[in-house]
mmCIF file of N, CA and C in Angstrom:
data_model
loop_
_atom_site.group_PDB
_atom_site.id
_atom_site.type_symbol
_atom_site.label_atom_id
_atom_site.label_comp_id
_atom_site.label_asym_id
_atom_site.label_seq_id
_atom_site.Cartn_x
_atom_site.Cartn_y
_atom_site.Cartn_z
ATOM 1 N N MET A 1469 25.290 -189.149 -98.855
ATOM 2 C CA MET A 1469 25.196 -187.812 -98.316
ATOM 3 C C MET A 1469 25.406 -186.820 -99.461
ATOM 4 N N SER A 1470 24.596 -185.792 -99.509
ATOM 5 C CA SER A 1470 24.699 -184.837 -100.611
ATOM 6 C C SER A 1470 25.917 -183.941 -100.428
ATOM 7 N N ASP A 1471 26.366 -183.364 -101.550
ATOM 8 C CA ASP A 1471 27.541 -182.487 -101.517
ATOM 9 C C ASP A 1471 27.300 -181.263 -100.652
ATOM 10 N N THR A 1472 26.104 -180.686 -100.737
ATOM 11 C CA THR A 1472 25.840 -179.472 -99.959
ATOM 12 C C THR A 1472 25.821 -179.767 -98.464
ATOM 13 N N ARG A 1473 25.288 -180.927 -98.098
ATOM 14 C CA ARG A 1473 25.280 -181.293 -96.679
ATOM 15 C C ARG A 1473 26.708 -181.510 -96.186
ATOM 16 N N GLN A 1474 27.487 -182.231 -96.973
ATOM 17 C CA GLN A 1474 28.884 -182.462 -96.604
ATOM 18 C C GLN A 1474 29.640 -181.139 -96.539
ATOM 19 N N GLN A 1475 29.330 -180.246 -97.445
ATOM 20 C CA GLN A 1475 29.987 -178.936 -97.473
ATOM 21 C C GLN A 1475 29.649 -178.151 -96.200
ATOM 22 N N ARG A 1476 28.379 -178.215 -95.784
ATOM 23 C CA ARG A 1476 27.977 -177.530 -94.546
ATOM 24 C C ARG A 1476 28.699 -178.127 -93.346
ATOM 25 N N ILE A 1477 28.804 -179.451 -93.327
ATOM 26 C CA ILE A 1477 29.504 -180.125 -92.232
ATOM 27 C C ILE A 1477 30.970 -179.698 -92.215
ATOM 28 N N ASP A 1478 31.591 -179.673 -93.391
ATOM 29 C CA ASP A 1478 32.993 -179.248 -93.486
ATOM 30 C C ASP A 1478 33.160 -177.803 -93.027
ATOM 31 N N ASN A 1479 32.228 -176.930 -93.421
ATOM 32 C CA ASN A 1479 32.296 -175.524 -93.011
ATOM 33 C C ASN A 1479 32.173 -175.388 -91.497
ATOM 34 N N LEU A 1480 31.245 -176.145 -90.903
ATOM 35 C CA LEU A 1480 31.089 -176.104 -89.448
ATOM 36 C C LEU A 1480 32.332 -176.634 -88.742
ATOM 37 N N THR A 1481 32.893 -177.700 -89.276
ATOM 38 C CA THR A 1481 34.112 -178.267 -88.697
ATOM 39 C C THR A 1481 35.256 -177.265 -88.764
ATOM 40 N N ASP A 1482 35.409 -176.612 -89.911
ATOM 41 C CA ASP A 1482 36.466 -175.600 -90.061
ATOM 42 C C ASP A 1482 36.250 -174.434 -89.108
ATOM 43 N N ALA A 1483 35.012 -173.997 -88.969
ATOM 44 C CA ALA A 1483 34.709 -172.879 -88.068
ATOM 45 C C ALA A 1483 35.030 -173.255 -86.625
ATOM 46 N N ALA A 1484 34.681 -174.475 -86.231
ATOM 47 C CA ALA A 1484 34.970 -174.934 -84.872
ATOM 48 C C ALA A 1484 36.477 -175.015 -84.642
ATOM 49 N N ARG A 1485 37.212 -175.485 -85.652
ATOM 50 C CA ARG A 1485 38.663 -175.586 -85.541
ATOM 51 C C ARG A 1485 39.283 -174.192 -85.387
ATOM 52 N N ARG A 1486 38.808 -173.236 -86.196
ATOM 53 C CA ARG A 1486 39.331 -171.865 -86.113
ATOM 54 C C ARG A 1486 39.028 -171.243 -84.748
ATOM 55 N N LYS A 1487 37.815 -171.469 -84.261
ATOM 56 C CA LYS A 1487 37.424 -170.922 -82.962
ATOM 57 C C LYS A 1487 38.300 -171.507 -81.856
ATOM 58 N N SER A 1488 38.561 -172.795 -81.937
ATOM 59 C CA SER A 1488 39.416 -173.448 -80.948
ATOM 60 C C SER A 1488 40.837 -172.897 -81.016
ATOM 61 N N GLN A 1489 41.347 -172.692 -82.231
ATOM 62 C CA GLN A 1489 42.695 -172.135 -82.387
ATOM 63 C C GLN A 1489 42.767 -170.721 -81.824
ATOM 64 N N GLU A 1490 41.713 -169.934 -82.017
ATOM 65 C CA GLU A 1490 41.681 -168.578 -81.468
ATOM 66 C C GLU A 1490 41.694 -168.615 -79.945
ATOM 67 N N LYS A 1491 40.958 -169.570 -79.362
ATOM 68 C CA LYS A 1491 40.935 -169.711 -77.906
ATOM 69 C C LYS A 1491 42.309 -170.116 -77.385
ATOM 70 N N VAL A 1492 42.983 -171.013 -78.101
ATOM 71 C CA VAL A 1492 44.328 -171.435 -77.697
ATOM 72 C C VAL A 1492 45.269 -170.238 -77.724
ATOM 73 N N LYS A 1493 45.202 -169.445 -78.802
ATOM 74 C CA LYS A 1493 46.060 -168.259 -78.901
ATOM 75 C C LYS A 1493 45.761 -167.281 -77.777
ATOM 76 N N ALA A 1494 44.488 -167.084 -77.463
ATOM 77 C CA ALA A 1494 44.104 -166.170 -76.382
ATOM 78 C C ALA A 1494 44.634 -166.674 -75.040
ATOM 79 N N ALA A 1495 44.546 -167.978 -74.813
ATOM 80 C CA ALA A 1495 45.031 -168.551 -73.557
ATOM 81 C C ALA A 1495 46.552 -168.434 -73.460
ATOM 82 N N GLU A 1496 47.254 -168.687 -74.562
ATOM 83 C CA GLU A 1496 48.714 -168.557 -74.553
ATOM 84 C C GLU A 1496 49.126 -167.114 -74.295
ATOM 85 N N ALA A 1497 48.421 -166.172 -74.909
ATOM 86 C CA ALA A 1497 48.720 -164.756 -74.681
ATOM 87 C C ALA A 1497 48.437 -164.386 -73.226
ATOM 88 N N ALA A 1498 47.377 -164.940 -72.664
ATOM 89 C CA ALA A 1498 47.040 -164.667 -71.266
ATOM 90 C C ALA A 1498 48.132 -165.195 -70.334
ATOM 91 N N ILE A 1499 48.642 -166.381 -70.626
ATOM 92 C CA ILE A 1499 49.725 -166.947 -69.808
ATOM 93 C C ILE A 1499 50.941 -166.035 -69.866
ATOM 94 N N ARG A 1500 51.293 -165.572 -71.079
ATOM 95 C CA ARG A 1500 52.448 -164.667 -71.211
ATOM 96 C C ARG A 1500 52.236 -163.372 -70.427
ATOM 97 N N ARG A 1501 51.010 -162.808 -70.495
ATOM 98 C CA ARG A 1501 50.737 -161.566 -69.765
ATOM 99 C C ARG A 1501 50.836 -161.783 -68.261
ATOM 100 N N LEU A 1502 50.307 -162.905 -67.777
ATOM 101 C CA LEU A 1502 50.370 -163.196 -66.340
ATOM 102 C C LEU A 1502 51.819 -163.320 -65.879
ATOM 103 N N ILE A 1503 52.630 -164.017 -66.666
ATOM 104 C CA ILE A 1503 54.044 -164.183 -66.323
ATOM 105 C C ILE A 1503 54.737 -162.831 -66.326
ATOM 106 N N LYS A 1504 54.466 -162.038 -67.351
ATOM 107 C CA LYS A 1504 55.104 -160.726 -67.480
ATOM 108 C C LYS A 1504 54.763 -159.826 -66.291
ATOM 109 N N ARG A 1505 53.506 -159.899 -65.831
ATOM 110 C CA ARG A 1505 53.088 -159.076 -64.694
ATOM 111 C C ARG A 1505 53.550 -159.655 -63.363
ATOM 112 N N GLY A 1506 53.995 -160.901 -63.385
ATOM 113 C CA GLY A 1506 54.415 -161.538 -62.139
ATOM 114 C C GLY A 1506 53.244 -162.120 -61.361
ATOM 115 N N ASP A 1507 52.091 -162.246 -62.011
ATOM 116 C CA ASP A 1507 50.915 -162.822 -61.360
ATOM 117 C C ASP A 1507 51.005 -164.347 -61.409
ATOM 118 N N PRO A 1508 50.400 -165.032 -60.439
ATOM 119 C CA PRO A 1508 50.415 -166.494 -60.476
ATOM 120 C C PRO A 1508 49.626 -167.014 -61.679
ATOM 121 N N VAL A 1509 50.169 -168.030 -62.320
ATOM 122 C CA VAL A 1509 49.511 -168.637 -63.480
ATOM 123 C C VAL A 1509 48.686 -169.809 -62.975
ATOM 124 N N THR A 1510 47.383 -169.601 -62.876
ATOM 125 C CA THR A 1510 46.456 -170.645 -62.449
ATOM 126 C C THR A 1510 45.397 -170.812 -63.528
ATOM 127 N N PHE A 1511 44.665 -171.911 -63.443
ATOM 128 C CA PHE A 1511 43.605 -172.132 -64.423
ATOM 129 C C PHE A 1511 42.582 -170.998 -64.359
ATOM 130 N N GLN A 1512 42.240 -170.597 -63.144
ATOM 131 C CA GLN A 1512 41.245 -169.535 -62.985
ATOM 132 C C GLN A 1512 41.765 -168.202 -63.530
ATOM 133 N N ALA A 1513 43.032 -167.884 -63.276
ATOM 134 C CA ALA A 1513 43.600 -166.622 -63.762
ATOM 135 C C ALA A 1513 43.653 -166.606 -65.288
ATOM 136 N N VAL A 1514 44.055 -167.720 -65.892
ATOM 137 C CA VAL A 1514 44.125 -167.797 -67.360
ATOM 138 C C VAL A 1514 42.719 -167.707 -67.943
ATOM 139 N N GLN A 1515 41.763 -168.368 -67.303
ATOM 140 C CA GLN A 1515 40.378 -168.332 -67.769
ATOM 141 C C GLN A 1515 39.859 -166.903 -67.776
ATOM 142 N N ARG A 1516 40.085 -166.173 -66.685
ATOM 143 C CA ARG A 1516 39.615 -164.780 -66.609
ATOM 144 C C ARG A 1516 40.330 -163.907 -67.628
ATOM 145 N N GLU A 1517 41.641 -164.059 -67.728
ATOM 146 C CA GLU A 1517 42.459 -163.209 -68.602
ATOM 147 C C GLU A 1517 42.156 -163.452 -70.080
ATOM 148 N N ALA A 1518 41.919 -164.718 -70.442
ATOM 149 C CA ALA A 1518 41.728 -165.065 -71.858
ATOM 150 C C ALA A 1518 40.261 -165.099 -72.274
ATOM 151 N N GLY A 1519 39.368 -165.171 -71.297
ATOM 152 C CA GLY A 1519 37.953 -165.252 -71.643
ATOM 153 C C GLY A 1519 37.553 -166.609 -72.192
ATOM 154 N N VAL A 1520 38.207 -167.650 -71.705
ATOM 155 C CA VAL A 1520 37.858 -169.011 -72.118
ATOM 156 C C VAL A 1520 37.376 -169.772 -70.887
ATOM 157 N N SER A 1521 36.772 -170.927 -71.098
ATOM 158 C CA SER A 1521 36.272 -171.702 -69.964
ATOM 159 C C SER A 1521 37.406 -172.528 -69.351
ATOM 160 N N GLN A 1522 37.252 -172.814 -68.060
ATOM 161 C CA GLN A 1522 38.243 -173.675 -67.410
ATOM 162 C C GLN A 1522 38.200 -175.066 -68.025
ATOM 163 N N ASN A 1523 37.027 -175.505 -68.413
ATOM 164 C CA ASN A 1523 36.883 -176.809 -69.050
ATOM 165 C C ASN A 1523 37.747 -176.884 -70.309
ATOM 166 N N PHE A 1524 37.747 -175.804 -71.111
ATOM 167 C CA PHE A 1524 38.572 -175.755 -72.322
ATOM 168 C C PHE A 1524 40.046 -175.903 -71.952
ATOM 169 N N LEU A 1525 40.474 -175.214 -70.896
ATOM 170 C CA LEU A 1525 41.880 -175.274 -70.486
ATOM 171 C C LEU A 1525 42.253 -176.674 -70.008
ATOM 172 N N TYR A 1526 41.359 -177.318 -69.250
ATOM 173 C CA TYR A 1526 41.646 -178.657 -68.751
ATOM 174 C C TYR A 1526 41.651 -179.689 -69.884
ATOM 175 N N LYS A 1527 40.791 -179.502 -70.882
ATOM 176 C CA LYS A 1527 40.710 -180.479 -71.974
ATOM 177 C C LYS A 1527 41.859 -180.353 -72.966
ATOM 178 N N ASN A 1528 42.454 -179.159 -73.088
ATOM 179 C CA ASN A 1528 43.558 -178.962 -74.020
ATOM 180 C C ASN A 1528 44.846 -179.392 -73.317
ATOM 181 N N ALA A 1529 45.408 -180.509 -73.746
ATOM 182 C CA ALA A 1529 46.558 -181.102 -73.054
ATOM 183 C C ALA A 1529 47.761 -180.158 -73.015
ATOM 184 N N ASP A 1530 48.042 -179.456 -74.108
ATOM 185 C CA ASP A 1530 49.202 -178.559 -74.143
ATOM 186 C C ASP A 1530 49.032 -177.396 -73.174
ATOM 187 N N LEU A 1531 47.858 -176.768 -73.203
ATOM 188 C CA LEU A 1531 47.616 -175.640 -72.298
ATOM 189 C C LEU A 1531 47.632 -176.103 -70.845
ATOM 190 N N ARG A 1532 47.018 -177.250 -70.603
ATOM 191 C CA ARG A 1532 46.974 -177.774 -69.237
ATOM 192 C C ARG A 1532 48.389 -178.022 -68.711
ATOM 193 N N ALA A 1533 49.217 -178.637 -69.545
ATOM 194 C CA ALA A 1533 50.596 -178.919 -69.131
ATOM 195 C C ALA A 1533 51.359 -177.622 -68.877
ATOM 196 N N ARG A 1534 51.145 -176.634 -69.733
ATOM 197 C CA ARG A 1534 51.843 -175.353 -69.576
ATOM 198 C C ARG A 1534 51.444 -174.643 -68.283
ATOM 199 N N ILE A 1535 50.144 -174.636 -68.004
ATOM 200 C CA ILE A 1535 49.662 -173.978 -66.786
ATOM 201 C C ILE A 1535 50.183 -174.710 -65.557
ATOM 202 N N GLU A 1536 50.112 -176.041 -65.566
ATOM 203 C CA GLU A 1536 50.602 -176.812 -64.420
ATOM 204 C C GLU A 1536 52.099 -176.616 -64.231
ATOM 205 N N HIS A 1537 52.847 -176.531 -65.336
ATOM 206 C CA HIS A 1537 54.290 -176.288 -65.254
ATOM 207 C C HIS A 1537 54.563 -174.920 -64.626
ATOM 208 N N GLN A 1538 53.844 -173.899 -65.079
ATOM 209 C CA GLN A 1538 54.034 -172.551 -64.529
ATOM 210 C C GLN A 1538 53.649 -172.501 -63.055
ATOM 211 N N ARG A 1539 52.634 -173.256 -62.681
ATOM 212 C CA ARG A 1539 52.239 -173.288 -61.261
ATOM 213 C C ARG A 1539 53.358 -173.877 -60.414
ATOM 214 N N GLN A 1540 54.041 -174.909 -60.939
ATOM 215 C CA GLN A 1540 55.140 -175.524 -60.194
ATOM 216 C C GLN A 1540 56.326 -174.572 -60.075
ATOM 217 N N ILE A 1541 56.616 -173.851 -61.153
ATOM 218 C CA ILE A 1541 57.756 -172.926 -61.155
ATOM 219 C C ILE A 1541 57.543 -171.796 -60.164
ATOM 220 N N HIS A 1542 56.348 -171.248 -60.153
ATOM 221 C CA HIS A 1542 56.077 -170.060 -59.351
ATOM 222 C C HIS A 1542 55.321 -170.372 -58.068
ATOM 223 N N ARG A 1543 55.471 -171.574 -57.581
ATOM 224 C CA ARG A 1543 54.804 -171.941 -56.332
ATOM 225 C C ARG A 1543 55.444 -171.161 -55.190
ATOM 226 N N PRO A 1544 54.645 -170.465 -54.397
ATOM 227 C CA PRO A 1544 55.232 -169.693 -53.304
ATOM 228 C C PRO A 1544 55.845 -170.610 -52.249
ATOM 229 N N ALA A 1545 56.983 -170.180 -51.744
ATOM 230 C CA ALA A 1545 57.662 -170.958 -50.707
ATOM 231 C C ALA A 1545 56.867 -170.842 -49.411
ATOM 232 N N PRO A 1546 56.846 -171.918 -48.623
ATOM 233 C CA PRO A 1546 56.135 -171.824 -47.346
ATOM 234 C C PRO A 1546 56.809 -170.780 -46.454
ATOM 235 N N ARG A 1547 55.993 -169.984 -45.811
ATOM 236 C CA ARG A 1547 56.528 -168.905 -44.984
ATOM 237 C C ARG A 1547 56.737 -169.389 -43.555
ATOM 238 N N PRO A 1548 57.878 -169.037 -42.970
ATOM 239 C CA PRO A 1548 58.086 -169.397 -41.569
ATOM 240 C C PRO A 1548 57.189 -168.540 -40.674
ATOM 241 N N VAL A 1549 56.936 -169.037 -39.489
ATOM 242 C CA VAL A 1549 56.117 -168.288 -38.537
ATOM 243 C C VAL A 1549 56.892 -167.042 -38.128
ATOM 244 N N PRO A 1550 56.307 -165.852 -38.313
ATOM 245 C CA PRO A 1550 57.047 -164.626 -38.028
ATOM 246 C C PRO A 1550 57.211 -164.375 -36.534
ATOM 247 N N ALA A 1551 58.335 -163.758 -36.191
ATOM 248 C CA ALA A 1551 58.565 -163.321 -34.814
ATOM 249 C C ALA A 1551 57.800 -162.020 -34.610
ATOM 250 N N ALA A 1552 57.793 -161.496 -33.394
ATOM 251 C CA ALA A 1552 57.028 -160.286 -33.082
ATOM 252 C C ALA A 1552 57.505 -159.096 -33.911
ATOM 253 N N ALA A 1553 58.832 -158.927 -34.065
ATOM 254 C CA ALA A 1553 59.359 -157.799 -34.839
ATOM 255 C C ALA A 1553 58.992 -157.949 -36.315
ATOM 256 N N ASP A 1554 59.030 -159.181 -36.799
ATOM 257 C CA ASP A 1554 58.664 -159.424 -38.188
ATOM 258 C C ASP A 1554 57.191 -159.108 -38.442
ATOM 259 N N THR A 1555 56.363 -159.320 -37.431
ATOM 260 C CA THR A 1555 54.938 -159.043 -37.577
ATOM 261 C C THR A 1555 54.709 -157.569 -37.867
ATOM 262 N N GLU A 1556 55.412 -156.688 -37.158
ATOM 263 C CA GLU A 1556 55.275 -155.249 -37.404
ATOM 264 C C GLU A 1556 55.728 -154.911 -38.820
ATOM 265 N N ASN A 1557 56.851 -155.492 -39.230
ATOM 266 C CA ASN A 1557 57.338 -155.252 -40.589
ATOM 267 C C ASN A 1557 56.331 -155.742 -41.623
ATOM 268 N N ASN A 1558 55.745 -156.892 -41.350
ATOM 269 C CA ASN A 1558 54.756 -157.436 -42.278
ATOM 270 C C ASN A 1558 53.540 -156.525 -42.377
ATOM 271 N N ILE A 1559 53.127 -155.982 -41.250
ATOM 272 C CA ILE A 1559 51.980 -155.075 -41.261
ATOM 273 C C ILE A 1559 52.312 -153.839 -42.081
ATOM 274 N N VAL A 1560 53.502 -153.279 -41.862
ATOM 275 C CA VAL A 1560 53.921 -152.091 -42.612
ATOM 276 C C VAL A 1560 53.995 -152.417 -44.100
ATOM 277 N N MET A 1561 54.584 -153.561 -44.430
ATOM 278 C CA MET A 1561 54.706 -153.947 -45.839
ATOM 279 C C MET A 1561 53.326 -154.174 -46.462
ATOM 280 N N ALA A 1562 52.433 -154.806 -45.722
ATOM 281 C CA ALA A 1562 51.088 -155.054 -46.238
ATOM 282 C C ALA A 1562 50.349 -153.739 -46.469
ATOM 283 N N LEU A 1563 50.475 -152.828 -45.517
ATOM 284 C CA LEU A 1563 49.808 -151.533 -45.672
ATOM 285 C C LEU A 1563 50.416 -150.734 -46.818
ATOM 286 N N THR A 1564 51.735 -150.807 -46.962
ATOM 287 C CA THR A 1564 52.398 -150.112 -48.068
ATOM 288 C C THR A 1564 51.923 -150.677 -49.406
ATOM 289 N N ALA A 1565 51.824 -151.983 -49.492
ATOM 290 C CA ALA A 1565 51.347 -152.617 -50.722
ATOM 291 C C ALA A 1565 49.897 -152.221 -51.002
ATOM 292 N N GLU A 1566 49.089 -152.161 -49.949
ATOM 293 C CA GLU A 1566 47.689 -151.763 -50.119
ATOM 294 C C GLU A 1566 47.590 -150.318 -50.600
ATOM 295 N N VAL A 1567 48.414 -149.429 -50.049
ATOM 296 C CA VAL A 1567 48.424 -148.030 -50.491
ATOM 297 C C VAL A 1567 48.821 -147.956 -51.965
ATOM 298 N N ALA A 1568 49.842 -148.710 -52.350
ATOM 299 C CA ALA A 1568 50.284 -148.711 -53.747
ATOM 300 C C ALA A 1568 49.169 -149.222 -54.661
ATOM 301 N N ARG A 1569 48.488 -150.272 -54.229
ATOM 302 C CA ARG A 1569 47.390 -150.825 -55.024
ATOM 303 C C ARG A 1569 46.262 -149.806 -55.162
ATOM 304 N N LEU A 1570 45.933 -149.133 -54.073
ATOM 305 C CA LEU A 1570 44.865 -148.135 -54.115
ATOM 306 C C LEU A 1570 45.250 -146.938 -54.979
ATOM 307 N N LYS A 1571 46.522 -146.530 -54.915
ATOM 308 C CA LYS A 1571 46.981 -145.421 -55.761
ATOM 309 C C LYS A 1571 46.856 -145.799 -57.235
ATOM 310 N N LYS A 1572 47.245 -147.020 -57.564
ATOM 311 C CA LYS A 1572 47.157 -147.477 -58.953
ATOM 312 C C LYS A 1572 45.702 -147.481 -59.414
ATOM 313 N N ARG A 1573 44.826 -148.002 -58.557
ATOM 314 C CA ARG A 1573 43.401 -148.038 -58.889
ATOM 315 C C ARG A 1573 42.853 -146.621 -59.054
ATOM 316 N N HIS A 1574 43.286 -145.712 -58.183
ATOM 317 C CA HIS A 1574 42.856 -144.316 -58.255
ATOM 318 C C HIS A 1574 43.292 -143.693 -59.583
ATOM 319 N N ARG A 1575 44.551 -143.939 -59.974
ATOM 320 C CA ARG A 1575 45.041 -143.399 -61.248
ATOM 321 C C ARG A 1575 44.217 -143.936 -62.418
ATOM 322 N N GLN A 1576 43.895 -145.221 -62.367
ATOM 323 C CA GLN A 1576 43.094 -145.814 -63.439
ATOM 324 C C GLN A 1576 41.707 -145.181 -63.500
ATOM 325 N N GLU A 1577 41.101 -144.972 -62.330
ATOM 326 C CA GLU A 1577 39.773 -144.365 -62.301
ATOM 327 C C GLU A 1577 39.822 -142.928 -62.805
ATOM 328 N N VAL A 1578 40.862 -142.178 -62.422
ATOM 329 C CA VAL A 1578 41.007 -140.801 -62.893
ATOM 330 C C VAL A 1578 41.160 -140.786 -64.411
ATOM 331 N N ASP A 1579 41.967 -141.699 -64.944
ATOM 332 C CA ASP A 1579 42.136 -141.781 -66.400
ATOM 333 C C ASP A 1579 40.806 -142.079 -67.091
ATOM 334 N N GLU A 1580 40.042 -143.015 -66.528
ATOM 335 C CA GLU A 1580 38.742 -143.349 -67.113
ATOM 336 C C GLU A 1580 37.809 -142.143 -67.079
ATOM 337 N N LEU A 1581 37.827 -141.412 -65.962
ATOM 338 C CA LEU A 1581 36.973 -140.231 -65.852
ATOM 339 C C LEU A 1581 37.401 -139.145 -66.833
ATOM 340 N N ARG A 1582 38.700 -138.985 -67.012
ATOM 341 C CA ARG A 1582 39.183 -137.997 -67.984
ATOM 342 C C ARG A 1582 38.709 -138.346 -69.393
ATOM 343 N N LYS A 1583 38.810 -139.617 -69.732
ATOM 344 C CA LYS A 1583 38.362 -140.049 -71.059
ATOM 345 C C LYS A 1583 36.864 -139.807 -71.232
ATOM 346 N N ALA A 1584 36.095 -140.108 -70.193
ATOM 347 C CA ALA A 1584 34.650 -139.892 -70.263
ATOM 348 C C ALA A 1584 34.341 -138.403 -70.395
ATOM 349 N N LEU A 1585 35.095 -137.565 -69.681
ATOM 350 C CA LEU A 1585 34.894 -136.122 -69.760
ATOM 351 C C LEU A 1585 35.230 -135.608 -71.153
ATOM 352 N N GLU A 1586 36.323 -136.092 -71.726
ATOM 353 C CA GLU A 1586 36.681 -135.694 -73.088
ATOM 354 C C GLU A 1586 35.568 -136.068 -74.064
ATOM 355 N N GLN A 1587 35.030 -137.245 -73.909
ATOM 356 C CA GLN A 1587 33.954 -137.689 -74.791
ATOM 357 C C GLN A 1587 32.723 -136.809 -74.599
ATOM 358 N N ALA A 1588 32.400 -136.473 -73.354
ATOM 359 C CA ALA A 1588 31.241 -135.625 -73.086
ATOM 360 C C ALA A 1588 31.440 -134.235 -73.678
ATOM 361 N N HIS A 1589 32.661 -133.691 -73.559
ATOM 362 C CA HIS A 1589 32.944 -132.387 -74.156
ATOM 363 C C HIS A 1589 32.756 -132.442 -75.670
ATOM 364 N N GLY A 1590 33.222 -133.508 -76.284
ATOM 365 C CA GLY A 1590 33.068 -133.667 -77.727
ATOM 366 C C GLY A 1590 31.603 -133.737 -78.128
ATOM 367 N N GLU A 1591 30.828 -134.512 -77.376
ATOM 368 C CA GLU A 1591 29.402 -134.614 -77.668
ATOM 369 C C GLU A 1591 28.715 -133.269 -77.467
ATOM 370 N N ASN A 1592 29.102 -132.555 -76.406
ATOM 371 C CA ASN A 1592 28.536 -131.243 -76.115
ATOM 372 C C ASN A 1592 28.816 -130.280 -77.264
ATOM 373 N N LEU A 1593 30.049 -130.271 -77.752
ATOM 374 C CA LEU A 1593 30.422 -129.399 -78.858
ATOM 375 C C LEU A 1593 29.618 -129.747 -80.113
ATOM 376 N N ALA A 1594 29.490 -131.024 -80.389
ATOM 377 C CA ALA A 1594 28.727 -131.453 -81.564
ATOM 378 C C ALA A 1594 27.267 -131.027 -81.447
ATOM 379 N N LEU A 1595 26.703 -131.145 -80.259
ATOM 380 C CA LEU A 1595 25.310 -130.739 -80.067
ATOM 381 C C LEU A 1595 25.144 -129.228 -80.211
ATOM 382 N N ARG A 1596 26.117 -128.458 -79.689
ATOM 383 C CA ARG A 1596 26.054 -126.994 -79.845
ATOM 384 C C ARG A 1596 26.102 -126.611 -81.315
ATOM 385 N N ARG A 1597 26.986 -127.251 -82.050
ATOM 386 C CA ARG A 1597 27.098 -126.959 -83.484
ATOM 387 C C ARG A 1597 25.808 -127.316 -84.216
ATOM 388 N N GLU A 1598 25.231 -128.436 -83.852
ATOM 389 C CA GLU A 1598 23.975 -128.847 -84.471
ATOM 390 C C GLU A 1598 22.869 -127.850 -84.139
ATOM 391 N N LEU A 1599 22.844 -127.374 -82.909
ATOM 392 C CA LEU A 1599 21.850 -126.392 -82.492
ATOM 393 C C LEU A 1599 22.025 -125.091 -83.267
ATOM 394 N N GLN A 1600 23.264 -124.658 -83.436
ATOM 395 C CA GLN A 1600 23.524 -123.440 -84.211
ATOM 396 C C GLN A 1600 23.120 -123.637 -85.668
ATOM 397 N N ARG A 1601 23.405 -124.789 -86.205
ATOM 398 C CA ARG A 1601 23.065 -125.073 -87.590
ATOM 399 C C ARG A 1601 21.557 -125.010 -87.803
ATOM 400 N N ARG A 1602 20.818 -125.441 -86.811
ATOM 401 C CA ARG A 1602 19.358 -125.438 -86.924
ATOM 402 C C ARG A 1602 18.752 -124.069 -86.611
ATOM 403 N N GLY A 1603 19.618 -123.115 -86.278
ATOM 404 C CA GLY A 1603 19.115 -121.763 -86.070
ATOM 405 C C GLY A 1603 18.855 -121.419 -84.625
ATOM 406 N N GLY A 1604 19.345 -122.215 -83.721
ATOM 407 C CA GLY A 1604 19.168 -121.911 -82.304
ATOM 408 C C GLY A 1604 20.085 -120.784 -81.889
ATOM 409 N N SER A 1605 19.887 -120.273 -80.721
ATOM 410 C CA SER A 1605 20.734 -119.167 -80.241
ATOM 411 C C SER A 1605 21.475 -119.620 -79.002
ATOM 412 N N ASP A 1606 22.619 -120.249 -79.212
ATOM 413 C CA ASP A 1606 23.441 -120.693 -78.080
ATOM 414 C C ASP A 1606 24.878 -120.332 -78.350
ATOM 415 N N GLY A 1607 25.475 -119.678 -77.411
ATOM 416 C CA GLY A 1607 26.831 -119.393 -77.304
ATOM 417 C C GLY A 1607 27.618 -118.781 -78.291
#
């Protein structure tokens, strides 16, 4: 085998190793973020959060063990069948949680719109300046 061919193979192997290490780091960071937020640590949640495939998570023994361990730790306790009074409380709690979730989503959307508006104002100002520079008559 020629040196250049072996060198290309070595370079590809190194690149694959680095890419795999980056995916592992991303998955570990995703697990930490999920735990910090109090979200359940599942293969699907880690996959979405880290941007890696579920297959990658299942094939990596360390990540798989960590996710399965976290799933066991944070497994929700079975809920007893609620009485009639508890049902009303549950409805109130569910609606309160839904309102809180919607408020949070609303705040996020407002923030995104503010950022978009700021960007549009900046673009508008730049265009006005360009128009004035070219000799237009605006503002």
